[in-house]
Short mmCIF file of C-alpha atoms and ligand atoms in Angstrom, two decimals:
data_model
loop_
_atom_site.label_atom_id
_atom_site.label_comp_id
_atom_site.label_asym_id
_atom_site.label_seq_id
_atom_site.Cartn_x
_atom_site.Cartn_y
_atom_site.Cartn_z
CA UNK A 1 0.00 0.00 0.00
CA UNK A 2 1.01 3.46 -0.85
CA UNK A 3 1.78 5.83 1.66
CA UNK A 4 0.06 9.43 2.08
CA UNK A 5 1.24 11.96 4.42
CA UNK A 6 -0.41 15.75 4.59
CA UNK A 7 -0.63 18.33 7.16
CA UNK A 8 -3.09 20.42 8.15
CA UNK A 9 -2.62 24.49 9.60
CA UNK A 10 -4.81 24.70 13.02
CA UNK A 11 -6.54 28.03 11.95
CA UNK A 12 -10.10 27.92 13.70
CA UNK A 13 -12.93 26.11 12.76
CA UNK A 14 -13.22 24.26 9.07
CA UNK A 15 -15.76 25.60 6.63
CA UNK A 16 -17.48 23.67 4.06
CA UNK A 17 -14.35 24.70 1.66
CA UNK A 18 -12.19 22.81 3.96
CA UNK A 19 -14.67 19.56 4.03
CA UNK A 20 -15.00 19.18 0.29
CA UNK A 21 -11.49 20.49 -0.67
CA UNK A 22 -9.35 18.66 2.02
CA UNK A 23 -11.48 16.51 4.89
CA UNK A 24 -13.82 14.79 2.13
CA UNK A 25 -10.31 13.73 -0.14
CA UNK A 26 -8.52 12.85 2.69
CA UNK A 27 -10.62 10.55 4.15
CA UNK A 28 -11.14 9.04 0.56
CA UNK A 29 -7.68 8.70 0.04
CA UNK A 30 -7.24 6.74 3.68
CA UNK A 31 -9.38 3.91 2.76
CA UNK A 32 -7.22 3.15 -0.33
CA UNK A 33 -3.00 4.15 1.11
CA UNK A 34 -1.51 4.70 4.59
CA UNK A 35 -2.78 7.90 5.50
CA UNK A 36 -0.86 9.72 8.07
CA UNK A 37 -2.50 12.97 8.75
CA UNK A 38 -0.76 15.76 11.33
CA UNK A 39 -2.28 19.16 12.68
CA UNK A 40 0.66 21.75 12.03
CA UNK A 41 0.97 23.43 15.29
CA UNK A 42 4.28 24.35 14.63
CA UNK A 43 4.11 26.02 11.77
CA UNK A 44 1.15 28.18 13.15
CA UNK A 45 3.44 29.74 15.49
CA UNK A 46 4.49 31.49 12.61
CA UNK A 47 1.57 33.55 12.82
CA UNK A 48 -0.02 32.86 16.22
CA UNK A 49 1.08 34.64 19.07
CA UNK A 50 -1.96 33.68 21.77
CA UNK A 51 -1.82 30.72 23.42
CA UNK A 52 -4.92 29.78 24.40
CA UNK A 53 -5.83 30.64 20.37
CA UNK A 54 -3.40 28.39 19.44
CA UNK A 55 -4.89 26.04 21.89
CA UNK A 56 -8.11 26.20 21.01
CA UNK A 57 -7.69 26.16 16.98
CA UNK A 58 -5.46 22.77 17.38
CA UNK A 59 -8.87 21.37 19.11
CA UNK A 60 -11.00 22.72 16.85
CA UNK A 61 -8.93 20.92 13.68
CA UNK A 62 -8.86 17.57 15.63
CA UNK A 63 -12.74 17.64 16.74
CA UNK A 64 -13.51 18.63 12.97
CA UNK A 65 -11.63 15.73 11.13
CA UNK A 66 -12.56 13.10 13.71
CA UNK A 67 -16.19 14.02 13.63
CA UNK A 68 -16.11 14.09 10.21
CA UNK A 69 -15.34 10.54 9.96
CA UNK A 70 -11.32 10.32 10.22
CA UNK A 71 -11.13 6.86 11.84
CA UNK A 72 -7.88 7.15 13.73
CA UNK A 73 -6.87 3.44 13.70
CA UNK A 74 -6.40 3.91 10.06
CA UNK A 75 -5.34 7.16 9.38
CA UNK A 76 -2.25 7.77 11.93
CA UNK A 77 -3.39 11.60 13.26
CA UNK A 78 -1.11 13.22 15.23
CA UNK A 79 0.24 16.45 16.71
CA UNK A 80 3.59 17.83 14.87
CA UNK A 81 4.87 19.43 18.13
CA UNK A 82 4.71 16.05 20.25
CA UNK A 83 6.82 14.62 17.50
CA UNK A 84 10.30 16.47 18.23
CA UNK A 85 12.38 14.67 15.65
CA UNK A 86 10.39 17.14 13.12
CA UNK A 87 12.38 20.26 14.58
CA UNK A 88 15.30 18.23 14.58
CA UNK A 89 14.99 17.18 10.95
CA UNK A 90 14.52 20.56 10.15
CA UNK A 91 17.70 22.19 11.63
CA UNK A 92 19.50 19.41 9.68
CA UNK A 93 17.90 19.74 6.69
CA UNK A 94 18.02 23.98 6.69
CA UNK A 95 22.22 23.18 6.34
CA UNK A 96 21.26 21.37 2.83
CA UNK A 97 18.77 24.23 1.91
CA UNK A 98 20.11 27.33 -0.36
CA UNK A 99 18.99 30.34 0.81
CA UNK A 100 17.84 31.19 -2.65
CA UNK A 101 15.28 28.56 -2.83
CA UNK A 102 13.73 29.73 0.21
CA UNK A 103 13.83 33.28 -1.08
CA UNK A 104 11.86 32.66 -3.87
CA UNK A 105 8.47 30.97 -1.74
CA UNK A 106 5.23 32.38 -3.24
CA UNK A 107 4.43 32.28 0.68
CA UNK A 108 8.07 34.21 1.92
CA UNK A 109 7.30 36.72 -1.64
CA UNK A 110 3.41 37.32 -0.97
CA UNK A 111 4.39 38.30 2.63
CA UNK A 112 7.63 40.68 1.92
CA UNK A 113 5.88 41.94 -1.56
CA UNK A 114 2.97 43.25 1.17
CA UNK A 115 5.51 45.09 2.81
CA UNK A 116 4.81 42.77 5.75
CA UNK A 117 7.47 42.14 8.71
CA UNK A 118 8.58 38.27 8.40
CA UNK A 119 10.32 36.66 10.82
CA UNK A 120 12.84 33.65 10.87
CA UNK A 121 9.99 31.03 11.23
CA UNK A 122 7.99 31.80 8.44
CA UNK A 123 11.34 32.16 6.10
CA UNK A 124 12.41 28.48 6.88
CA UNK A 125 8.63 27.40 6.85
CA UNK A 126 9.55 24.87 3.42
CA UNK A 127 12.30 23.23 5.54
CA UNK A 128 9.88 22.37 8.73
CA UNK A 129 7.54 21.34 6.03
CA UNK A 130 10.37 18.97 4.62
CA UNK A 131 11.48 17.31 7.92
CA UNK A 132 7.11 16.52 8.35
CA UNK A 133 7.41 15.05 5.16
CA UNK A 134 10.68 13.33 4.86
CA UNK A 135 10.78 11.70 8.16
CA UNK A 136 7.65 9.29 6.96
CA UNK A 137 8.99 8.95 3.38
CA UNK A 138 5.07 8.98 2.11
CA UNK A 139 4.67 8.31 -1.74
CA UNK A 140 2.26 11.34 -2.51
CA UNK A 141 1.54 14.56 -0.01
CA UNK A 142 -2.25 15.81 -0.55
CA UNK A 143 -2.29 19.66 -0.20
CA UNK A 144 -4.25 22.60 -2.00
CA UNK A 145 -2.26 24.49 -4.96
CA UNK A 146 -0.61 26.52 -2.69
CA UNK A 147 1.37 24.16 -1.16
CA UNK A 148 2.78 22.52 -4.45
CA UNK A 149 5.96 24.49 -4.52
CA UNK A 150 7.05 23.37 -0.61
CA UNK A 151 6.67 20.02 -1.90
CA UNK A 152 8.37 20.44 -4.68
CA UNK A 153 11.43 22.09 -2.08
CA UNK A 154 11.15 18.95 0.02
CA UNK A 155 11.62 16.83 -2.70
CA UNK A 156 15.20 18.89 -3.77
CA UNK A 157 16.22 18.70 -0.27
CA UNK A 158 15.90 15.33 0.07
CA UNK A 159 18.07 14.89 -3.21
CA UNK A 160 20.25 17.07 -2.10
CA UNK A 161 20.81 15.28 1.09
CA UNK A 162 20.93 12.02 -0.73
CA UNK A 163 23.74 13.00 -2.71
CA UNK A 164 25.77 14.54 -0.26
CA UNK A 165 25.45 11.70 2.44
CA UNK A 166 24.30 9.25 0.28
CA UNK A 167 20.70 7.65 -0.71
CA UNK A 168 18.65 8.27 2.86
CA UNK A 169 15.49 9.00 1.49
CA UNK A 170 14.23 6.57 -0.71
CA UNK A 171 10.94 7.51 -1.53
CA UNK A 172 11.02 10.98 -3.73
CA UNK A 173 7.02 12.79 -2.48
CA UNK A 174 5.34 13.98 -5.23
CA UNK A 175 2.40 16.44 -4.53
CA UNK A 176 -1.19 15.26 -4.79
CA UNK A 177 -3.68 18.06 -6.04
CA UNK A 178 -7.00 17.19 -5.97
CA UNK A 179 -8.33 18.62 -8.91
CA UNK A 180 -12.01 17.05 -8.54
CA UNK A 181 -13.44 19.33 -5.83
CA UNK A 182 -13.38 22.73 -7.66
CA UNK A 183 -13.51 25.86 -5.91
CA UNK A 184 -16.00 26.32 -2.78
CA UNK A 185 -17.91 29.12 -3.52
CA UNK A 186 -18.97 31.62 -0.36
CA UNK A 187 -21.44 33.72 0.72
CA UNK A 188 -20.47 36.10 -1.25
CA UNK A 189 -19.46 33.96 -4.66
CA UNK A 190 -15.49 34.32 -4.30
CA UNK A 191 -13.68 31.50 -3.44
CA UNK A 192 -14.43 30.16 0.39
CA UNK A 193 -11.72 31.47 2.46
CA UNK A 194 -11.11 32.12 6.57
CA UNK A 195 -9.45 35.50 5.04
CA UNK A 196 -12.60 36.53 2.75
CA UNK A 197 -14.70 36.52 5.81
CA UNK A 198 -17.13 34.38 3.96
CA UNK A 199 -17.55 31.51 5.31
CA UNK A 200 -20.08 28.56 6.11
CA UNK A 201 -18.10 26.59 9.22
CA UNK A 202 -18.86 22.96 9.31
CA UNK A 203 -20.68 22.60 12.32
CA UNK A 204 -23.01 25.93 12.57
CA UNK A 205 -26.56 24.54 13.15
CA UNK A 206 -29.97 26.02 13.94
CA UNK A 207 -30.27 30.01 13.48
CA UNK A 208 -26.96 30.99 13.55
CA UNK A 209 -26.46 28.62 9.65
CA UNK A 210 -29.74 30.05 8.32
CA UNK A 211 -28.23 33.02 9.00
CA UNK A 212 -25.30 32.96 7.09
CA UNK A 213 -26.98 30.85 4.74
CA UNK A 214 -29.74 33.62 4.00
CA UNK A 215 -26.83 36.36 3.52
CA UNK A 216 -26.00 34.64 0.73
CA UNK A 217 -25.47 37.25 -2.26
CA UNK A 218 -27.19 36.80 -5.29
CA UNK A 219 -28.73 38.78 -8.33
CA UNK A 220 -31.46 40.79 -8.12
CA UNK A 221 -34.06 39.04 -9.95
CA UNK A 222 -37.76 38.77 -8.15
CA UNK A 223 -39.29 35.20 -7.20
CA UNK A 224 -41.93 35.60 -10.38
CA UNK A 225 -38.58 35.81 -13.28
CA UNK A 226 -36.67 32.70 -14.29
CA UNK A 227 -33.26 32.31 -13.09
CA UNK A 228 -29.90 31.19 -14.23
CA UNK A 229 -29.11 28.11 -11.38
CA UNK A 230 -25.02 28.02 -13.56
CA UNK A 231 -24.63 31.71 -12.03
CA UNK A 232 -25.80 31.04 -8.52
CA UNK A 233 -23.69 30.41 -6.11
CA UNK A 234 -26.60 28.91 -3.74
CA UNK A 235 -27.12 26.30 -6.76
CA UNK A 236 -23.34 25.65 -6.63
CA UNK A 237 -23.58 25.23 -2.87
CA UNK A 238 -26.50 23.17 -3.09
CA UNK A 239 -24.85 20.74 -5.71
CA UNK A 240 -22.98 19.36 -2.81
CA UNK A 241 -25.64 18.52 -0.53
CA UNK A 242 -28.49 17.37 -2.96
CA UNK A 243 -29.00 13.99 -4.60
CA UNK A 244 -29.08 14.06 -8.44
CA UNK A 245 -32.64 13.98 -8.58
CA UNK A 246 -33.06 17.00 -6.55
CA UNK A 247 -30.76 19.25 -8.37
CA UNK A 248 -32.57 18.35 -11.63
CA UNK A 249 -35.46 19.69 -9.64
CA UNK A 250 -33.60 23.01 -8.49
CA UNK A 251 -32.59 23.33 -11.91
CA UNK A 252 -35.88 23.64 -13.24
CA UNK A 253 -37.50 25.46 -10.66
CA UNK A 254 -34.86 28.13 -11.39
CA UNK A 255 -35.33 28.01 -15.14
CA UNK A 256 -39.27 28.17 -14.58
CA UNK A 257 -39.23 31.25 -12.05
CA UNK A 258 -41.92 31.10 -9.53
CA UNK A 259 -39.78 30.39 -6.99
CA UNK A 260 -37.43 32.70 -5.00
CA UNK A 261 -34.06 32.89 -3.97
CA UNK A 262 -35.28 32.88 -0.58
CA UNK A 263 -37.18 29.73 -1.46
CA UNK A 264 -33.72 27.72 -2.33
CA UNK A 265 -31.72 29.16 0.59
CA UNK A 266 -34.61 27.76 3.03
CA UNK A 267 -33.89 24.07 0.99
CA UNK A 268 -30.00 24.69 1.17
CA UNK A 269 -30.28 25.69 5.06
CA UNK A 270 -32.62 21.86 5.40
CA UNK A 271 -30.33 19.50 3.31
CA UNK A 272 -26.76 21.11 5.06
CA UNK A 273 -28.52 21.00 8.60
CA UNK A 274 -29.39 17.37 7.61
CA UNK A 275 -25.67 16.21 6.42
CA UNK A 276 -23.61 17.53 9.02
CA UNK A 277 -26.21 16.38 11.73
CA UNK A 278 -24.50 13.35 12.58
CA UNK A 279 -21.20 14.94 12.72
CA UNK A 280 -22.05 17.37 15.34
CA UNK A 281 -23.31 14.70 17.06
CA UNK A 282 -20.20 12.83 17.75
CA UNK A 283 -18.51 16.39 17.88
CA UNK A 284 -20.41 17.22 20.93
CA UNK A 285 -20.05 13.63 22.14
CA UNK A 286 -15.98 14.05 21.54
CA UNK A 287 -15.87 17.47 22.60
CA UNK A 288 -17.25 16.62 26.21
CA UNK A 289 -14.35 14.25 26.50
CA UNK A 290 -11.45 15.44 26.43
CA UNK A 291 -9.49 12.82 27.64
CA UNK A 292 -10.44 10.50 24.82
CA UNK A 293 -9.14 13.13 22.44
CA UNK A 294 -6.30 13.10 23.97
CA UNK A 295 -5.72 9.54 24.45
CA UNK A 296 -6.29 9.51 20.23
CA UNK A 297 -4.08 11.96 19.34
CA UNK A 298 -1.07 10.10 21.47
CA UNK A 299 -2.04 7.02 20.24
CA UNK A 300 -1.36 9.03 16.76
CA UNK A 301 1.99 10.32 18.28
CA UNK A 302 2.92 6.58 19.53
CA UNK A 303 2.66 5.40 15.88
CA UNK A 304 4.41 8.01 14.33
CA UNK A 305 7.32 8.55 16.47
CA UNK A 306 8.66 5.33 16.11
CA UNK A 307 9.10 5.80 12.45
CA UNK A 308 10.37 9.35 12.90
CA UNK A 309 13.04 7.85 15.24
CA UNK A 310 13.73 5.36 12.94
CA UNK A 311 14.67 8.04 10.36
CA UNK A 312 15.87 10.41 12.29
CA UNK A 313 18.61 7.90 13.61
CA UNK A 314 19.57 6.78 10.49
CA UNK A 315 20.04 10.54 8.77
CA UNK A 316 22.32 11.21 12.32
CA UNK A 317 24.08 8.47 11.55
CA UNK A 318 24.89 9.53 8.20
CA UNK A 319 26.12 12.66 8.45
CA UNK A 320 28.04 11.90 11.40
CA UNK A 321 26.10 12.63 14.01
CA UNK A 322 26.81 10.32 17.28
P1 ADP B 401 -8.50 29.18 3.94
O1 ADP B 401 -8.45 29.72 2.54
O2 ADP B 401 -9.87 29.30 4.52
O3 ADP B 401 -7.43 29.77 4.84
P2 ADP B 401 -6.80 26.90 3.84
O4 ADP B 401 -5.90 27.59 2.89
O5 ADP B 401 -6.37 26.73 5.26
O6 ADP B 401 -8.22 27.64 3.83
O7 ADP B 401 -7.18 25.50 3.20
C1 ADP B 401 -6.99 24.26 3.80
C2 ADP B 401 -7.43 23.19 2.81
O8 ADP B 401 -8.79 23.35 2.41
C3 ADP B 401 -6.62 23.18 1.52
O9 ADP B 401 -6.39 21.82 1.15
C4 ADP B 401 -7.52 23.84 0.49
O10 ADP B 401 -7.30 23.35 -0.80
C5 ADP B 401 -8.92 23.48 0.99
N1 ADP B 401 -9.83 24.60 0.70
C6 ADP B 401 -9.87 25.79 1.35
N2 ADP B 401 -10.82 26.60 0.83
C7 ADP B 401 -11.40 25.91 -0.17
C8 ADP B 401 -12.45 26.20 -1.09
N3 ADP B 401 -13.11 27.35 -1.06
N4 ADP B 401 -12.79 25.25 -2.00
C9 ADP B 401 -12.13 24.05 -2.03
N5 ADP B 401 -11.13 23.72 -1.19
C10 ADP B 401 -10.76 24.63 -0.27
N1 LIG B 402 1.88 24.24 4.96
C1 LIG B 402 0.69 23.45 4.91
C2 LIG B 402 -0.54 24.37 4.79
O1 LIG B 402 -0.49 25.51 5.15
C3 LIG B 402 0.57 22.58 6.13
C4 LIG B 402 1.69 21.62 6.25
C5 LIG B 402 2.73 21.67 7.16
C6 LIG B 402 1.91 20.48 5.43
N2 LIG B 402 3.55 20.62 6.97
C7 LIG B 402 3.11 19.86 5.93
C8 LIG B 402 1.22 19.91 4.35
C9 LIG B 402 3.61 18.70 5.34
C10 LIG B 402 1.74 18.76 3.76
C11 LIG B 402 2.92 18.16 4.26
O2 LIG B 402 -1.58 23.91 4.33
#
């Protein structure tokens, strides 16, 4: 079996973009390789500075993908920080790393073309990401577009390394971009993102998702005109939550007019309340114990520190190292 290996930033709570772009895929993708799955707590100190944010947004991740169906005796989940061979990997690996490669990050550019303050962290960022993925040699690391180019890094440091100590890691990643999804649109049609301010979270239920789900923007056109469902973005949503036969019923309903906006928000707002209803279930359940959440993600840690000592001994003992 193949191995997958993809980490995940602990930014707040997931929004529907997040479920169909990167939960949905992911748990797909665990029932067919060796999925190891990590929540990047590391790498959000490059941005977070509160602790009990940071606290609460590495909860939030692990609640999400476990009530979402991430079955943790098959996927091995697992907090980066309580794996310390990662920051060890990286300090290695930042002696194989030119400084020019990091310089020219879309993520280290975006940030310094803003005029933005960066600091060390977020400059070495590829390497960290490296050591996560080197240390478990995975075949193929999942991740949105954005993320293609630290793969492709980790994949010259890892040559690099190989042909200055010799072949260590023997499994080259490639990147994994999951083309199928599409784009998420959100409440206001742009692409779902935390930093749009537009999203739909995962587990909003009751007013507080008709809400958001009711602000959604659309055209003008009354409830008596026919409508375009291709240039909706509550059709788009809804073609995610509705069986075939009931988006051939949208469809038409939009093309007939007679029916409202309002009217398909009120249908969205039923079928999303419906689909995520068992999640939040055994969110709530998980979220009242906190102990078992624990006791899961060191479980995760268990598994994946023995192969991250593994490696980690073998690249020390390679370059010299004790
Ligand atoms: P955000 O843009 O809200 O900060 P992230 O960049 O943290 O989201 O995305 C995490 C994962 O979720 C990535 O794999 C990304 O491809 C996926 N994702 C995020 N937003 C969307 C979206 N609107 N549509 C599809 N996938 C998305
Ligand atoms: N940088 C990734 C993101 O922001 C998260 C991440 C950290 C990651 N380490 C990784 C993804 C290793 C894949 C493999 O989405």
């Amino acid at each position: 079996m193949k191995r997958t290996l993809t980490g995940v930033q602990p930014s707040g709570k997931l929004h529907i973009g997040n479920y169909f772009g990167s939960i949905q895929p992911n748990l797909e993708l665990a029932k067919t390789h060796e999925a190891f799955l990590f929540i990047a707590d590391l790498h959000a100190l490059t941005t977070v500075r509160d602790p009990d944010v940071l606290r609460s947004n590495v909860l939030d991740v692990a609640l999400d993908f476990l009530a979402s169906g991430l079955d943790p005796e098959k996927t091995t989940f697992y907090r980066q920080s309580d794996i310390p061979e990662h920051t060890e990997l990286a300090w290695i690996l930042s002696n194989l790393t030119p400084l020019g490669m990091l310089e020219r990050a879309h993520s280290f550019k975006d940030k310094t073309a803003k005029g933005l303050e960066v600091n060390t962290g977020l400059f070495t960022y590829p390497v960290l990401m490296a050591a996560d993925i080197l240390l478990y040699e995975p075949h193929f690391v999942p991740v949105g577009k954005d993320q293609k180019q630290h793969v492709e890094m980790a994949r010259d440091i890892a040559l690099k390394f190989n042909h200055a100590y010799g072949e260590t890691f023997r499994i080259i990643p490639e990147p994994m971009i999951s083309e199928e999804t599409g784009v998420v649109p959100g409440t206001d049609g742009q692409k779902m993102s935390k930093s749009y301010g537009n999203t739909i979270p995962i587990f909003l239920e009751g007013k507080a998702l008709q809400k958001i789900i009711m602000s959604i923007t659309t055209d003008s056109k009354g409830v008596g005109e026919p409508k375009e469902p291709e240039k909706c973005t509550v059709f788009t949503l809804a073609k995610l939550f509705f069986s075939p036969d009931e988006i051939k019923d949208l469809e038409g309903k939009y093309r007939k007019g007679g029916f409202g906006y309002g009217d398909a928000k009120k249908w969205l707002y039923e079928k999303m309340e419906a689909f995520f209803a068992p999640y939040r279930a055994k969110r709530k359940e998980l979220a009242e114990n906190p102990e078992k959440l624990d006791l899961i993600l060191r479980f995760g840690a268990e598994k994946a520190r023995e192969i991250a000592r593994k490696k980690l001994d073998e690249v020390r003992r390679n370059i010299g190292l004790s």
